[in-house]
């Protein structure tokens, strides 16, 4: 089983400032087809998770361009260029390379 | 508009069974891989089961293997999860998700399953 870890687990942010979350996998998520099987999700309070980034760096439809994903092999990063109040919630990374698909523990983002 | 709507959740006694359904609309269901993901109250996300777009390939988490059965009916744009021998650890909100590798992943709003005597 691929183990996913995230840091930090809690991230107080200031609106207008940048923010960054790291995700590490116990096994490389880079497939031989050159795709990186890593998703990023945001679960806003009281809502179901929503996809932000898939295949490591592809922004999902409707996701603001202040969100970006990068990284490869076992180290990935989600960056928010300028945090907005609506970005609060829990951020999860998930590996989709092999079953069992596994999620990170989540990073709770709130406003300072 | 893309929609995934789960149903079938509720309260059940330990050892009981439930069948969850997920109705899909707004996209070509038969082109999407489908999953069930659950979230225990106040906890993180746990993948439960996967079914390929054709229904040929199926996988389960070890925690549900032998107890849960995933299936789909592409003619009815529907995904199912038959859950047997339920225990307290199965208490969670169950989400269905649909993935297309060109477009991303859709999530439903979830259905709550409570296992309690």
PDB file of C-alpha atoms in Angstrom:
ATOM      1  CA  UNK A   1       0.000   0.000   0.000  1.00  0.00           C
ATOM      2  CA  UNK A   2       1.280   3.473  -0.880  1.00  0.00           C
ATOM      3  CA  UNK A   3       1.355   5.689   2.186  1.00  0.00           C
ATOM      4  CA  UNK A   4       0.620   9.383   1.711  1.00  0.00           C
ATOM      5  CA  UNK A   5       1.793  12.061   4.126  1.00  0.00           C
ATOM      6  CA  UNK A   6       1.114  15.796   4.140  1.00  0.00           C
ATOM      7  CA  UNK A   7       2.666  18.806   5.790  1.00  0.00           C
ATOM      8  CA  UNK A   8       1.725  20.902   7.504  1.00  0.00           C
ATOM      9  CA  UNK A   9      -1.387  19.363   9.006  1.00  0.00           C
ATOM     10  CA  UNK A  10      -2.639  22.801  10.022  1.00  0.00           C
ATOM     11  CA  UNK A  11      -2.061  25.985   8.075  1.00  0.00           C
ATOM     12  CA  UNK A  12      -3.323  29.392   9.232  1.00  0.00           C
ATOM     13  CA  UNK A  13      -3.264  31.757   6.282  1.00  0.00           C
ATOM     14  CA  UNK A  14      -3.604  35.461   5.633  1.00  0.00           C
ATOM     15  CA  UNK A  15      -5.863  36.512   2.746  1.00  0.00           C
ATOM     16  CA  UNK A  16      -3.832  37.803  -0.145  1.00  0.00           C
ATOM     17  CA  UNK A  17      -0.738  35.886   0.909  1.00  0.00           C
ATOM     18  CA  UNK A  18       0.590  32.722  -0.764  1.00  0.00           C
ATOM     19  CA  UNK A  19       0.271  29.272   0.782  1.00  0.00           C
ATOM     20  CA  UNK A  20       1.813  25.900   0.084  1.00  0.00           C
ATOM     21  CA  UNK A  21       1.049  22.306   1.093  1.00  0.00           C
ATOM     22  CA  UNK A  22       3.406  19.386   0.622  1.00  0.00           C
ATOM     23  CA  UNK A  23       2.466  15.798  -0.079  1.00  0.00           C
ATOM     24  CA  UNK A  24       4.855  12.849  -0.017  1.00  0.00           C
ATOM     25  CA  UNK A  25       4.209   9.321  -1.200  1.00  0.00           C
ATOM     26  CA  UNK A  26       6.022   6.171  -0.083  1.00  0.00           C
ATOM     27  CA  UNK A  27       6.300   5.036  -3.704  1.00  0.00           C
ATOM     28  CA  UNK A  28       6.892   6.961  -6.919  1.00  0.00           C
ATOM     29  CA  UNK A  29       3.651   8.112  -8.550  1.00  0.00           C
ATOM     30  CA  UNK A  30       5.322   8.628 -11.927  1.00  0.00           C
ATOM     31  CA  UNK A  31       3.943   6.022 -14.313  1.00  0.00           C
ATOM     32  CA  UNK A  32       5.863   4.701 -17.298  1.00  0.00           C
ATOM     33  CA  UNK A  33       3.435   6.701 -19.436  1.00  0.00           C
ATOM     34  CA  UNK A  34       4.944   9.860 -17.880  1.00  0.00           C
ATOM     35  CA  UNK A  35       1.772  10.782 -16.030  1.00  0.00           C
ATOM     36  CA  UNK A  36       1.899  11.491 -12.310  1.00  0.00           C
ATOM     37  CA  UNK A  37      -1.058   9.848 -10.594  1.00  0.00           C
ATOM     38  CA  UNK A  38      -1.629  12.435  -7.889  1.00  0.00           C
ATOM     39  CA  UNK A  39      -4.818  14.396  -7.179  1.00  0.00           C
ATOM     40  CA  UNK A  40      -5.494  17.331  -4.895  1.00  0.00           C
ATOM     41  CA  UNK A  41      -8.913  17.856  -3.314  1.00  0.00           C
ATOM     42  CA  UNK A  42     -10.462  20.560  -1.163  1.00  0.00           C
ATOM     43  CA  UNK A  43     -13.252  19.739   1.242  1.00  0.00           C
ATOM     44  CA  UNK A  44     -14.929  22.940   2.318  1.00  0.00           C
ATOM     45  CA  UNK A  45     -16.834  22.904   5.612  1.00  0.00           C
ATOM     46  CA  UNK A  46     -20.037  20.898   5.316  1.00  0.00           C
ATOM     47  CA  UNK A  47     -19.395  19.941   1.688  1.00  0.00           C
ATOM     48  CA  UNK A  48     -18.159  16.956  -0.237  1.00  0.00           C
ATOM     49  CA  UNK A  49     -14.589  17.056  -1.559  1.00  0.00           C
ATOM     50  CA  UNK A  50     -13.989  18.803  -4.851  1.00  0.00           C
ATOM     51  CA  UNK A  51     -11.186  18.134  -7.281  1.00  0.00           C
ATOM     52  CA  UNK A  52      -8.597  20.886  -7.640  1.00  0.00           C
ATOM     53  CA  UNK A  53      -5.707  19.211  -9.459  1.00  0.00           C
ATOM     54  CA  UNK A  54      -5.353  15.843 -11.216  1.00  0.00           C
ATOM     55  CA  UNK A  55      -2.399  14.059 -12.768  1.00  0.00           C
ATOM     56  CA  UNK A  56      -0.133  16.143 -10.597  1.00  0.00           C
ATOM     57  CA  UNK A  57      -0.560  19.487 -12.307  1.00  0.00           C
ATOM     58  CA  UNK A  58      -3.779  19.594 -14.349  1.00  0.00           C
ATOM     59  CA  UNK A  59      -6.201  22.130 -12.943  1.00  0.00           C
ATOM     60  CA  UNK A  60      -9.783  20.843 -12.909  1.00  0.00           C
ATOM     61  CA  UNK A  61     -12.499  22.693 -14.774  1.00  0.00           C
ATOM     62  CA  UNK A  62     -13.664  25.786 -12.938  1.00  0.00           C
ATOM     63  CA  UNK A  63     -10.758  25.854 -10.492  1.00  0.00           C
ATOM     64  CA  UNK A  64      -9.233  29.337 -10.166  1.00  0.00           C
ATOM     65  CA  UNK A  65      -5.754  29.740 -11.602  1.00  0.00           C
ATOM     66  CA  UNK A  66      -4.401  30.779  -8.214  1.00  0.00           C
ATOM     67  CA  UNK A  67      -4.224  27.023  -7.516  1.00  0.00           C
ATOM     68  CA  UNK A  68      -1.319  25.104  -9.020  1.00  0.00           C
ATOM     69  CA  UNK A  69       0.146  21.652  -8.569  1.00  0.00           C
ATOM     70  CA  UNK A  70       3.720  20.572  -9.123  1.00  0.00           C
ATOM     71  CA  UNK A  71       6.160  17.825  -8.292  1.00  0.00           C
ATOM     72  CA  UNK A  72       7.116  14.364  -9.398  1.00  0.00           C
ATOM     73  CA  UNK A  73       8.119  10.905  -8.191  1.00  0.00           C
ATOM     74  CA  UNK A  74       7.350  11.064  -4.460  1.00  0.00           C
ATOM     75  CA  UNK A  75       7.191  14.778  -3.698  1.00  0.00           C
ATOM     76  CA  UNK A  76       4.318  17.055  -4.664  1.00  0.00           C
ATOM     77  CA  UNK A  77       3.197  20.562  -3.806  1.00  0.00           C
ATOM     78  CA  UNK A  78      -0.061  22.451  -3.994  1.00  0.00           C
ATOM     79  CA  UNK A  79       0.363  26.216  -4.137  1.00  0.00           C
ATOM     80  CA  UNK A  80      -2.167  28.964  -3.713  1.00  0.00           C
ATOM     81  CA  UNK A  81      -0.735  32.167  -5.116  1.00  0.00           C
ATOM     82  CA  UNK A  82      -3.028  34.487  -3.165  1.00  0.00           C
ATOM     83  CA  UNK A  83      -5.316  32.944  -0.579  1.00  0.00           C
ATOM     84  CA  UNK A  84      -8.931  34.013  -0.482  1.00  0.00           C
ATOM     85  CA  UNK A  85     -11.388  33.543   2.378  1.00  0.00           C
ATOM     86  CA  UNK A  86     -13.306  30.931   0.356  1.00  0.00           C
ATOM     87  CA  UNK A  87     -10.217  28.689   0.250  1.00  0.00           C
ATOM     88  CA  UNK A  88     -10.648  27.515   3.849  1.00  0.00           C
ATOM     89  CA  UNK A  89     -11.201  23.837   4.420  1.00  0.00           C
ATOM     90  CA  UNK A  90      -9.269  20.586   4.443  1.00  0.00           C
ATOM     91  CA  UNK A  91      -6.940  19.798   1.568  1.00  0.00           C
ATOM     92  CA  UNK A  92      -6.194  16.179   0.697  1.00  0.00           C
ATOM     93  CA  UNK A  93      -3.754  14.624  -1.714  1.00  0.00           C
ATOM     94  CA  UNK A  94      -4.576  11.204  -3.136  1.00  0.00           C
ATOM     95  CA  UNK A  95      -2.566   8.702  -5.153  1.00  0.00           C
ATOM     96  CA  UNK A  96      -4.410   7.088  -8.039  1.00  0.00           C
ATOM     97  CA  UNK A  97      -1.536   4.960  -9.307  1.00  0.00           C
ATOM     98  CA  UNK A  98      -2.562   1.666  -7.773  1.00  0.00           C
ATOM     99  CA  UNK A  99      -5.239   0.221  -5.534  1.00  0.00           C
ATOM    100  CA  UNK A 100      -5.791   0.657  -2.731  1.00  0.00           C
ATOM    101  CA  UNK A 101      -6.009   4.309  -3.662  1.00  0.00           C
ATOM    102  CA  UNK A 102      -4.839   6.223  -0.624  1.00  0.00           C
ATOM    103  CA  UNK A 103      -5.321   9.726   0.729  1.00  0.00           C
ATOM    104  CA  UNK A 104      -3.094  11.903   2.815  1.00  0.00           C
ATOM    105  CA  UNK A 105      -4.305  12.802   6.320  1.00  0.00           C
ATOM    106  CA  UNK A 106      -5.444  16.241   5.227  1.00  0.00           C
ATOM    107  CA  UNK A 107      -4.237  19.783   5.820  1.00  0.00           C
ATOM    108  CA  UNK A 108      -6.666  22.090   7.551  1.00  0.00           C
ATOM    109  CA  UNK A 109      -6.444  25.614   6.181  1.00  0.00           C
ATOM    110  CA  UNK A 110      -8.083  28.454   8.051  1.00  0.00           C
ATOM    111  CA  UNK A 111      -7.809  32.213   8.219  1.00  0.00           C
ATOM    112  CA  UNK A 112      -5.468  33.736  10.798  1.00  0.00           C
TER     113      UNK A 112
ATOM    114  CA  UNK B   1     -24.864  19.872 -15.308  1.00  0.00           C
ATOM    115  CA  UNK B   2     -22.924  16.945 -13.931  1.00  0.00           C
ATOM    116  CA  UNK B   3     -24.613  15.232 -11.006  1.00  0.00           C
ATOM    117  CA  UNK B   4     -23.901  12.212  -8.867  1.00  0.00           C
ATOM    118  CA  UNK B   5     -26.664  11.539  -6.366  1.00  0.00           C
ATOM    119  CA  UNK B   6     -26.205   8.856  -3.734  1.00  0.00           C
ATOM    120  CA  UNK B   7     -29.073   7.180  -1.932  1.00  0.00           C
ATOM    121  CA  UNK B   8     -29.770   4.164   0.243  1.00  0.00           C
ATOM    122  CA  UNK B   9     -27.990   5.215   3.401  1.00  0.00           C
ATOM    123  CA  UNK B  10     -29.554   5.009   6.821  1.00  0.00           C
ATOM    124  CA  UNK B  11     -29.332   3.328  10.188  1.00  0.00           C
ATOM    125  CA  UNK B  12     -28.701  -0.398  10.422  1.00  0.00           C
ATOM    126  CA  UNK B  13     -27.855  -2.805  13.206  1.00  0.00           C
ATOM    127  CA  UNK B  14     -24.476  -4.527  13.379  1.00  0.00           C
ATOM    128  CA  UNK B  15     -24.442  -7.503  11.042  1.00  0.00           C
ATOM    129  CA  UNK B  16     -27.048  -5.947   8.798  1.00  0.00           C
ATOM    130  CA  UNK B  17     -26.990  -5.026   5.127  1.00  0.00           C
ATOM    131  CA  UNK B  18     -27.583  -1.965   2.991  1.00  0.00           C
ATOM    132  CA  UNK B  19     -27.478  -1.271  -0.722  1.00  0.00           C
ATOM    133  CA  UNK B  20     -26.261   2.129  -1.821  1.00  0.00           C
ATOM    134  CA  UNK B  21     -27.061   3.589  -5.217  1.00  0.00           C
ATOM    135  CA  UNK B  22     -25.540   6.443  -7.149  1.00  0.00           C
ATOM    136  CA  UNK B  23     -27.447   8.022 -10.019  1.00  0.00           C
ATOM    137  CA  UNK B  24     -25.332   9.800 -12.599  1.00  0.00           C
ATOM    138  CA  UNK B  25     -26.382  12.497 -15.040  1.00  0.00           C
ATOM    139  CA  UNK B  26     -24.850  15.214 -17.180  1.00  0.00           C
ATOM    140  CA  UNK B  27     -21.980  13.104 -18.527  1.00  0.00           C
ATOM    141  CA  UNK B  28     -21.379   9.877 -20.426  1.00  0.00           C
ATOM    142  CA  UNK B  29     -21.457   7.479 -17.497  1.00  0.00           C
ATOM    143  CA  UNK B  30     -20.170   4.506 -19.462  1.00  0.00           C
ATOM    144  CA  UNK B  31     -16.896   6.361 -20.165  1.00  0.00           C
ATOM    145  CA  UNK B  32     -16.087   6.908 -16.486  1.00  0.00           C
ATOM    146  CA  UNK B  33     -14.316   4.792 -13.921  1.00  0.00           C
ATOM    147  CA  UNK B  34     -16.292   4.830 -10.682  1.00  0.00           C
ATOM    148  CA  UNK B  35     -15.331   4.576  -7.044  1.00  0.00           C
ATOM    149  CA  UNK B  36     -16.884   4.572  -3.614  1.00  0.00           C
ATOM    150  CA  UNK B  37     -15.056   6.634  -0.991  1.00  0.00           C
ATOM    151  CA  UNK B  38     -16.128   6.954   2.633  1.00  0.00           C
ATOM    152  CA  UNK B  39     -15.516   9.366   5.470  1.00  0.00           C
ATOM    153  CA  UNK B  40     -16.137   8.434   9.080  1.00  0.00           C
ATOM    154  CA  UNK B  41     -17.488  11.285  11.222  1.00  0.00           C
ATOM    155  CA  UNK B  42     -14.741  13.829  11.832  1.00  0.00           C
ATOM    156  CA  UNK B  43     -12.163  11.723  10.003  1.00  0.00           C
ATOM    157  CA  UNK B  44     -10.347  11.716   6.690  1.00  0.00           C
ATOM    158  CA  UNK B  45     -11.161  10.090   3.378  1.00  0.00           C
ATOM    159  CA  UNK B  46     -10.913   6.342   2.770  1.00  0.00           C
ATOM    160  CA  UNK B  47     -11.178   4.695  -0.625  1.00  0.00           C
ATOM    161  CA  UNK B  48     -13.560   1.722  -0.564  1.00  0.00           C
ATOM    162  CA  UNK B  49     -13.955   0.245  -4.042  1.00  0.00           C
ATOM    163  CA  UNK B  50     -13.286   0.758  -7.771  1.00  0.00           C
ATOM    164  CA  UNK B  51     -15.047  -0.422 -10.909  1.00  0.00           C
ATOM    165  CA  UNK B  52     -13.785   0.181 -14.416  1.00  0.00           C
ATOM    166  CA  UNK B  53     -15.919   1.859 -17.065  1.00  0.00           C
ATOM    167  CA  UNK B  54     -16.935  -1.496 -18.549  1.00  0.00           C
ATOM    168  CA  UNK B  55     -17.391  -3.156 -15.170  1.00  0.00           C
ATOM    169  CA  UNK B  56     -14.761  -5.776 -15.917  1.00  0.00           C
ATOM    170  CA  UNK B  57     -12.142  -4.634 -13.417  1.00  0.00           C
ATOM    171  CA  UNK B  58     -13.121  -4.393  -9.748  1.00  0.00           C
ATOM    172  CA  UNK B  59     -11.034  -3.744  -6.641  1.00  0.00           C
ATOM    173  CA  UNK B  60     -11.763  -3.391  -2.929  1.00  0.00           C
ATOM    174  CA  UNK B  61     -10.080  -2.055   0.162  1.00  0.00           C
ATOM    175  CA  UNK B  62      -8.996  -4.863   2.480  1.00  0.00           C
ATOM    176  CA  UNK B  63     -11.341  -3.487   5.136  1.00  0.00           C
ATOM    177  CA  UNK B  64     -14.413  -4.320   3.027  1.00  0.00           C
ATOM    178  CA  UNK B  65     -13.253  -7.223   0.871  1.00  0.00           C
ATOM    179  CA  UNK B  66     -15.629 -10.150   1.095  1.00  0.00           C
ATOM    180  CA  UNK B  67     -18.399  -8.010   2.582  1.00  0.00           C
ATOM    181  CA  UNK B  68     -19.032  -5.284  -0.006  1.00  0.00           C
ATOM    182  CA  UNK B  69     -19.854  -5.697  -3.704  1.00  0.00           C
ATOM    183  CA  UNK B  70     -19.610  -2.898  -6.234  1.00  0.00           C
ATOM    184  CA  UNK B  71     -21.540  -2.996  -9.498  1.00  0.00           C
ATOM    185  CA  UNK B  72     -22.792  -0.699 -12.209  1.00  0.00           C
ATOM    186  CA  UNK B  73     -25.503  -0.566 -14.833  1.00  0.00           C
ATOM    187  CA  UNK B  74     -24.362   1.604 -17.718  1.00  0.00           C
ATOM    188  CA  UNK B  75     -27.796   1.422 -19.319  1.00  0.00           C
ATOM    189  CA  UNK B  76     -29.281   3.005 -16.209  1.00  0.00           C
ATOM    190  CA  UNK B  77     -26.349   5.371 -15.514  1.00  0.00           C
ATOM    191  CA  UNK B  78     -26.118   3.917 -12.042  1.00  0.00           C
ATOM    192  CA  UNK B  79     -23.503   2.682  -9.595  1.00  0.00           C
ATOM    193  CA  UNK B  80     -24.215   0.416  -6.635  1.00  0.00           C
ATOM    194  CA  UNK B  81     -22.589  -0.805  -3.438  1.00  0.00           C
ATOM    195  CA  UNK B  82     -24.022  -3.838  -1.681  1.00  0.00           C
ATOM    196  CA  UNK B  83     -22.818  -3.805   1.916  1.00  0.00           C
ATOM    197  CA  UNK B  84     -23.178  -6.904   4.089  1.00  0.00           C
ATOM    198  CA  UNK B  85     -22.041  -7.833   7.599  1.00  0.00           C
ATOM    199  CA  UNK B  86     -21.881  -4.185   8.575  1.00  0.00           C
ATOM    200  CA  UNK B  87     -19.998  -3.171  11.695  1.00  0.00           C
ATOM    201  CA  UNK B  88     -19.516   0.022  13.680  1.00  0.00           C
ATOM    202  CA  UNK B  89     -16.345   0.789  11.717  1.00  0.00           C
ATOM    203  CA  UNK B  90     -18.449   1.079   8.565  1.00  0.00           C
ATOM    204  CA  UNK B  91     -20.276   4.119   9.945  1.00  0.00           C
ATOM    205  CA  UNK B  92     -19.465   6.896   7.501  1.00  0.00           C
ATOM    206  CA  UNK B  93     -20.669   9.144   4.745  1.00  0.00           C
ATOM    207  CA  UNK B  94     -20.292   7.240   1.484  1.00  0.00           C
ATOM    208  CA  UNK B  95     -19.454   9.194  -1.652  1.00  0.00           C
ATOM    209  CA  UNK B  96     -19.531   7.960  -5.205  1.00  0.00           C
ATOM    210  CA  UNK B  97     -16.946   9.456  -7.527  1.00  0.00           C
ATOM    211  CA  UNK B  98     -16.523   9.311 -11.284  1.00  0.00           C
ATOM    212  CA  UNK B  99     -13.193   9.713 -13.026  1.00  0.00           C
ATOM    213  CA  UNK B 100     -12.317  10.418 -16.649  1.00  0.00           C
ATOM    214  CA  UNK B 101      -8.592  10.817 -17.164  1.00  0.00           C
ATOM    215  CA  UNK B 102      -9.097  13.706 -19.619  1.00  0.00           C
ATOM    216  CA  UNK B 103     -11.558  15.660 -17.508  1.00  0.00           C
ATOM    217  CA  UNK B 104     -11.002  14.891 -13.842  1.00  0.00           C
ATOM    218  CA  UNK B 105     -13.122  13.554 -11.004  1.00  0.00           C
ATOM    219  CA  UNK B 106     -16.719  14.273  -9.981  1.00  0.00           C
ATOM    220  CA  UNK B 107     -18.058  13.684  -6.481  1.00  0.00           C
ATOM    221  CA  UNK B 108     -21.550  13.221  -5.165  1.00  0.00           C
ATOM    222  CA  UNK B 109     -22.852  14.797  -1.972  1.00  0.00           C
ATOM    223  CA  UNK B 110     -22.735  11.523  -0.089  1.00  0.00           C
ATOM    224  CA  UNK B 111     -25.117   9.343   1.861  1.00  0.00           C
ATOM    225  CA  UNK B 112     -24.726   8.638   5.575  1.00  0.00           C
ATOM    226  CA  UNK B 113     -24.560   5.068   6.847  1.00  0.00           C
ATOM    227  CA  UNK B 114     -24.864   4.562  10.593  1.00  0.00           C
ATOM    228  CA  UNK B 115     -24.264   1.132  12.105  1.00  0.00           C
ATOM    229  CA  UNK B 116     -25.487   0.978  15.659  1.00  0.00           C
ATOM    230  CA  UNK B 117     -27.511  -1.223  17.951  1.00  0.00           C
TER     231      UNK B 117
END
